[in-house]
XYZ file of C-alpha atoms in Angstrom:
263
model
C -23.210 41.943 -85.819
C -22.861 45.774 -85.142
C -26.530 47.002 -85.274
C -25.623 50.309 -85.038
C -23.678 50.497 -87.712
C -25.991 51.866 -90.653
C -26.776 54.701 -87.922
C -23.034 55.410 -88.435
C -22.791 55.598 -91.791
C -25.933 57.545 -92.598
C -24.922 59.695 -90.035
C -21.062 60.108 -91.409
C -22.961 61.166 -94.720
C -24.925 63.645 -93.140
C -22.310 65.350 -92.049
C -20.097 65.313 -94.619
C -23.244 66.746 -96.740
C -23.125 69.544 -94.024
C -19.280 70.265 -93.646
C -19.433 70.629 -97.650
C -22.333 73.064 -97.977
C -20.664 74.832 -95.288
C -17.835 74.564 -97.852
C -14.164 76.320 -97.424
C -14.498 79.743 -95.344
C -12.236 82.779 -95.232
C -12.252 84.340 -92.075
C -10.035 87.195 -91.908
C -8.408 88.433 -88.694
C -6.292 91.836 -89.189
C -3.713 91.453 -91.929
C -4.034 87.315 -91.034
C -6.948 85.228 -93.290
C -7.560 82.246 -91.644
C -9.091 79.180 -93.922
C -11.595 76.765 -92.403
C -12.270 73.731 -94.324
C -15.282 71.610 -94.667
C -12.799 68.840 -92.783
C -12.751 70.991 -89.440
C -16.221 71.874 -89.551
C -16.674 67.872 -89.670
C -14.684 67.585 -86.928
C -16.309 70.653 -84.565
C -19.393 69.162 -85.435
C -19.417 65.361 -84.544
C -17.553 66.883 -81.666
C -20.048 68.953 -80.434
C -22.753 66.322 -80.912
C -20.487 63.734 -78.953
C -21.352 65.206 -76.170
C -22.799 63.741 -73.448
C -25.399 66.116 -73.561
C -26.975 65.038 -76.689
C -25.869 61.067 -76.584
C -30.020 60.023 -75.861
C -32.181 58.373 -78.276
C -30.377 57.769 -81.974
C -27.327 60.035 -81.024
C -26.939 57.782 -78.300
C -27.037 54.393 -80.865
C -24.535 56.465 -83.428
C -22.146 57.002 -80.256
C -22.298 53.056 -78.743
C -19.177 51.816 -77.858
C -19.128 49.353 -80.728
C -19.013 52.402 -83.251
C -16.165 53.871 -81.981
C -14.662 51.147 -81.802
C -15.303 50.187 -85.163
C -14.292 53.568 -86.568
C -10.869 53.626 -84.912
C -10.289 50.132 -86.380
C -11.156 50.869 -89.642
C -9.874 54.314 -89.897
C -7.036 52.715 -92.090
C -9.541 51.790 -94.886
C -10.574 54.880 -95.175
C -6.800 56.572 -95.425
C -5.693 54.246 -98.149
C -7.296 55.941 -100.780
C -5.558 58.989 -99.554
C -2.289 57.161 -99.709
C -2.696 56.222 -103.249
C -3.733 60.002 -104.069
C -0.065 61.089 -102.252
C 1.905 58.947 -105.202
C -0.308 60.244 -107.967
C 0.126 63.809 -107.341
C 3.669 63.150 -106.576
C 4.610 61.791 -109.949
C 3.914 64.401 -112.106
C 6.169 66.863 -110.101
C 8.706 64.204 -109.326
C 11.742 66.026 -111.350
C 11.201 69.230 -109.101
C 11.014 67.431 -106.205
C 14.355 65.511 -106.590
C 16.300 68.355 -107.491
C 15.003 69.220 -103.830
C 15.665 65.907 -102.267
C 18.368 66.882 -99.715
C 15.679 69.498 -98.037
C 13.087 66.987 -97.645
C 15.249 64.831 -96.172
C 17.093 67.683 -93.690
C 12.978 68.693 -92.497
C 13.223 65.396 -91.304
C 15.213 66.689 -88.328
C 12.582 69.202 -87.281
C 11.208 65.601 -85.791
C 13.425 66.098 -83.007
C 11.776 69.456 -82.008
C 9.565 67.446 -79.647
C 12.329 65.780 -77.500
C 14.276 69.286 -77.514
C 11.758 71.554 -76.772
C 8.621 69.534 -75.547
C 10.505 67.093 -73.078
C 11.425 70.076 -70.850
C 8.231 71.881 -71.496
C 6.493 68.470 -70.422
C 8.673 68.168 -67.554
C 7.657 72.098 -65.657
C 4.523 70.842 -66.383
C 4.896 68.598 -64.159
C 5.069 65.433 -66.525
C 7.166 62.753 -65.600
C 7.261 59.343 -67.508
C 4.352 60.483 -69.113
C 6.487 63.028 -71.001
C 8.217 60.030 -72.548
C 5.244 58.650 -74.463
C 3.680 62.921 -75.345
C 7.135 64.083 -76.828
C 8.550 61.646 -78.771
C 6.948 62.703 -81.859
C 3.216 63.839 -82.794
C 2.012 61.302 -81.127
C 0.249 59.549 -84.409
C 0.239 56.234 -85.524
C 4.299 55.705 -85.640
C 4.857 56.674 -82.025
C 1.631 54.671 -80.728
C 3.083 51.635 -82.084
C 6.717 51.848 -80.886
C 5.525 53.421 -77.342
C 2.483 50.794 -77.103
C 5.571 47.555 -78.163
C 8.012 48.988 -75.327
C 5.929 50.162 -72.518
C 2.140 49.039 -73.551
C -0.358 51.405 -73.350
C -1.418 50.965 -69.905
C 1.637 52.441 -68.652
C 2.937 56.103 -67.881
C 4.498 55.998 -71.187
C 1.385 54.943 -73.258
C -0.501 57.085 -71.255
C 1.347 60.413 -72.507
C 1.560 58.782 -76.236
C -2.222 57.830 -76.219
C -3.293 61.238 -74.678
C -1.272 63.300 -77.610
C -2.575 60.909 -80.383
C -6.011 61.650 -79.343
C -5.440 65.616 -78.891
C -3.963 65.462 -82.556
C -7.024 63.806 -83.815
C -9.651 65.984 -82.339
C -7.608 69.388 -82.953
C -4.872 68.357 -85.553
C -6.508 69.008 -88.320
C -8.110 72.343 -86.756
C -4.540 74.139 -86.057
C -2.846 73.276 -89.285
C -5.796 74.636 -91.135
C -5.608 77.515 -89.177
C -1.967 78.165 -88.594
C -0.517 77.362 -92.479
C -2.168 80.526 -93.936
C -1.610 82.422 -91.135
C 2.632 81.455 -91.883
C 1.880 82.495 -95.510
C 0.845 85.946 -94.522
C 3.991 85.847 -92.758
C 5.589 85.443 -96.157
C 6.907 82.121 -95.700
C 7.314 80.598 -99.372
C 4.472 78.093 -100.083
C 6.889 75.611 -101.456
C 8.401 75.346 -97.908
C 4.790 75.334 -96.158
C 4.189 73.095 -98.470
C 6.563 70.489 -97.335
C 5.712 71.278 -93.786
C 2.329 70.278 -93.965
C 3.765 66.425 -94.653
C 3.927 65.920 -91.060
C 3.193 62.585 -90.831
C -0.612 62.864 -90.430
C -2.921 62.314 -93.166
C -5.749 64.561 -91.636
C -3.319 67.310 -90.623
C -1.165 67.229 -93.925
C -4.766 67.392 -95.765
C -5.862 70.201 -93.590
C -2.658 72.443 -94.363
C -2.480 71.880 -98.150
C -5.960 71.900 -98.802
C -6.177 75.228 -96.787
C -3.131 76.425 -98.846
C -4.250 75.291 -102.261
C -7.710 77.314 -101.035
C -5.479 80.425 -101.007
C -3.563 80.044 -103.666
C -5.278 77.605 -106.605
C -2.854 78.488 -108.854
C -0.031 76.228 -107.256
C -2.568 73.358 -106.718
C -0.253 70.995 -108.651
C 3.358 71.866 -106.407
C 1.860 72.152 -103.462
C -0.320 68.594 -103.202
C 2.692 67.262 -104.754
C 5.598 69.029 -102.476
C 2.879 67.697 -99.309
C 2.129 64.483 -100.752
C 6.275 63.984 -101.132
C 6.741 64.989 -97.715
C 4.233 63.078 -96.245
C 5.691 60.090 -98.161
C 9.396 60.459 -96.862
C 8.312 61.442 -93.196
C 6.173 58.311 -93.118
C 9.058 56.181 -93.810
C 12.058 57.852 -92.701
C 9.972 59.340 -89.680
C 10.533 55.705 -88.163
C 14.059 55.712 -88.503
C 14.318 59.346 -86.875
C 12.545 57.970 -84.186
C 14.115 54.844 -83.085
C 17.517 56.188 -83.886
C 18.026 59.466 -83.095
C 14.763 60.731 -81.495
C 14.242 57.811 -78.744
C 18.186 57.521 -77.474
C 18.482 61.611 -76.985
C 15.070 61.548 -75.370
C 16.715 58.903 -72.763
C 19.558 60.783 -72.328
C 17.830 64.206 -71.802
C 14.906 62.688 -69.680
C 18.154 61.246 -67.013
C 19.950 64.281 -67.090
C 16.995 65.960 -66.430
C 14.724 63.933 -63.583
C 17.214 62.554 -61.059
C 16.272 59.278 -59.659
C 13.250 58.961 -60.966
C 12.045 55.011 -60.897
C 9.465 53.492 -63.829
């Protein structure tokens, strides 16, 4: 039995009792706002206290290996509530959203912006098969499990997929929260930021619409429901991009591109 384990969860409710005192903050930079939720300052702050620095005494207990690995295991528990949110708020907008359908299906293509753009980006960095496993998607849960079936995780491939999947947990949630209201002072319509923010990633898709509904309350109802849709389709057709179309132009581009390079 994990003894460390109530140190966990007491300490999960502290902060969470933190992050939403802190509550939602405006902070506005020029003619940009930029919206911090409770969520990121949850993340920046069992961040900050995950450092080594401060892992002594009960810190030290809340950090054991056996937490974290409990966490990451159970992480799924936690996101099924979530899940079951996505169809409710999805089903009172449902009409709107199917007289939509094709465009939620055509975002679906914007997938393939990490093999076009990121492979060679990955590659000047200096990336090799690593690049394989950090630009076949965002690196979440979908692209973990194909890359990890394939190559494993212990290789150059699982490597690049692990390292992206654990960027996008630590600072996912941070940049969507950040960069969504910074593309609606761009004038980007919220309907379309809206589906954006269904990326794929629970935390990240919360982040975006929660930081969106924040700005404008009004549209609480079409945007959670335009996000929640998107999030939906991406997380089913977002495995069919990627085995299909995603994976075979990423082999073709990665040969064209490193010449006799050898797994």
């Amino acid at each position: 039995m994990n003894k460390n384990l109530i140190f966990l969860i007491a300490f999960a409710l502290i902060i969470i009792t933190i992050s939403e005192l802190i509550g939602f903050q405006a902070i506005p930079l020029g003619s940009f706002t930029i919206g911090l939720l409770p969520l990121v300052f949850a993340i920046i702050l069992t961040m900050f206290l995950g450092l080594k620095l401060f892992r002594k005494g009960i810190m030290k207990k809340i950090y054991s290996e056996k937490n974290i690995h409990f966490a990451s295991t159970y992480l799924i528990l936690i996101m099924l509530p979530l899940m079951a949110r996505y169809g409710a708020d999805v089903a009172p907008q449902i009409r709107d959203i199917l007289q939509v359908g094709w465009i939620f299906i055509i975002q679906e293509l914007g997938n393939l912006g990490t093999v076009f753009i990121g492979l060679p980006v990955a590659l000047l960095l200096g990336l090799r098969r690593e690049a394989i496993g950090a630009t076949l998607g965002i690196g979440r849960e979908g692209e973990l499990a194909y890359i990890s079936e394939k190559y494993t995780l212990e290789s150059k491939e699982g490597r690049g997929v692990l390292s992206i999947y654990i960027i996008g947990t630590l600072f996912g949630a941070i940049f969507f929260s950040v960069f969504a209201p910074i593309l609606l002072d761009l004038g980007i319509r919220i309907e379309a930021l809206a589906m954006a923010s269904g990326v794929g990633s629970g935390s990240m898709m919360s982040a975006a619409s929660a930081t969106l509904v924040a700005r404008i309350p009004e549209m609480e109802s079409t945007i959670l429901a335009y996000a929640s849709a998107s999030q939906l389709l991406t997380s089913f057709l977002g495995t069919f991009t990627m085995v299909f179309l995603a994976a075979p132009i990423q082999a073709f581009m990665y040969k064209k591109l490193v010449r006799g390079d050898k797994k």
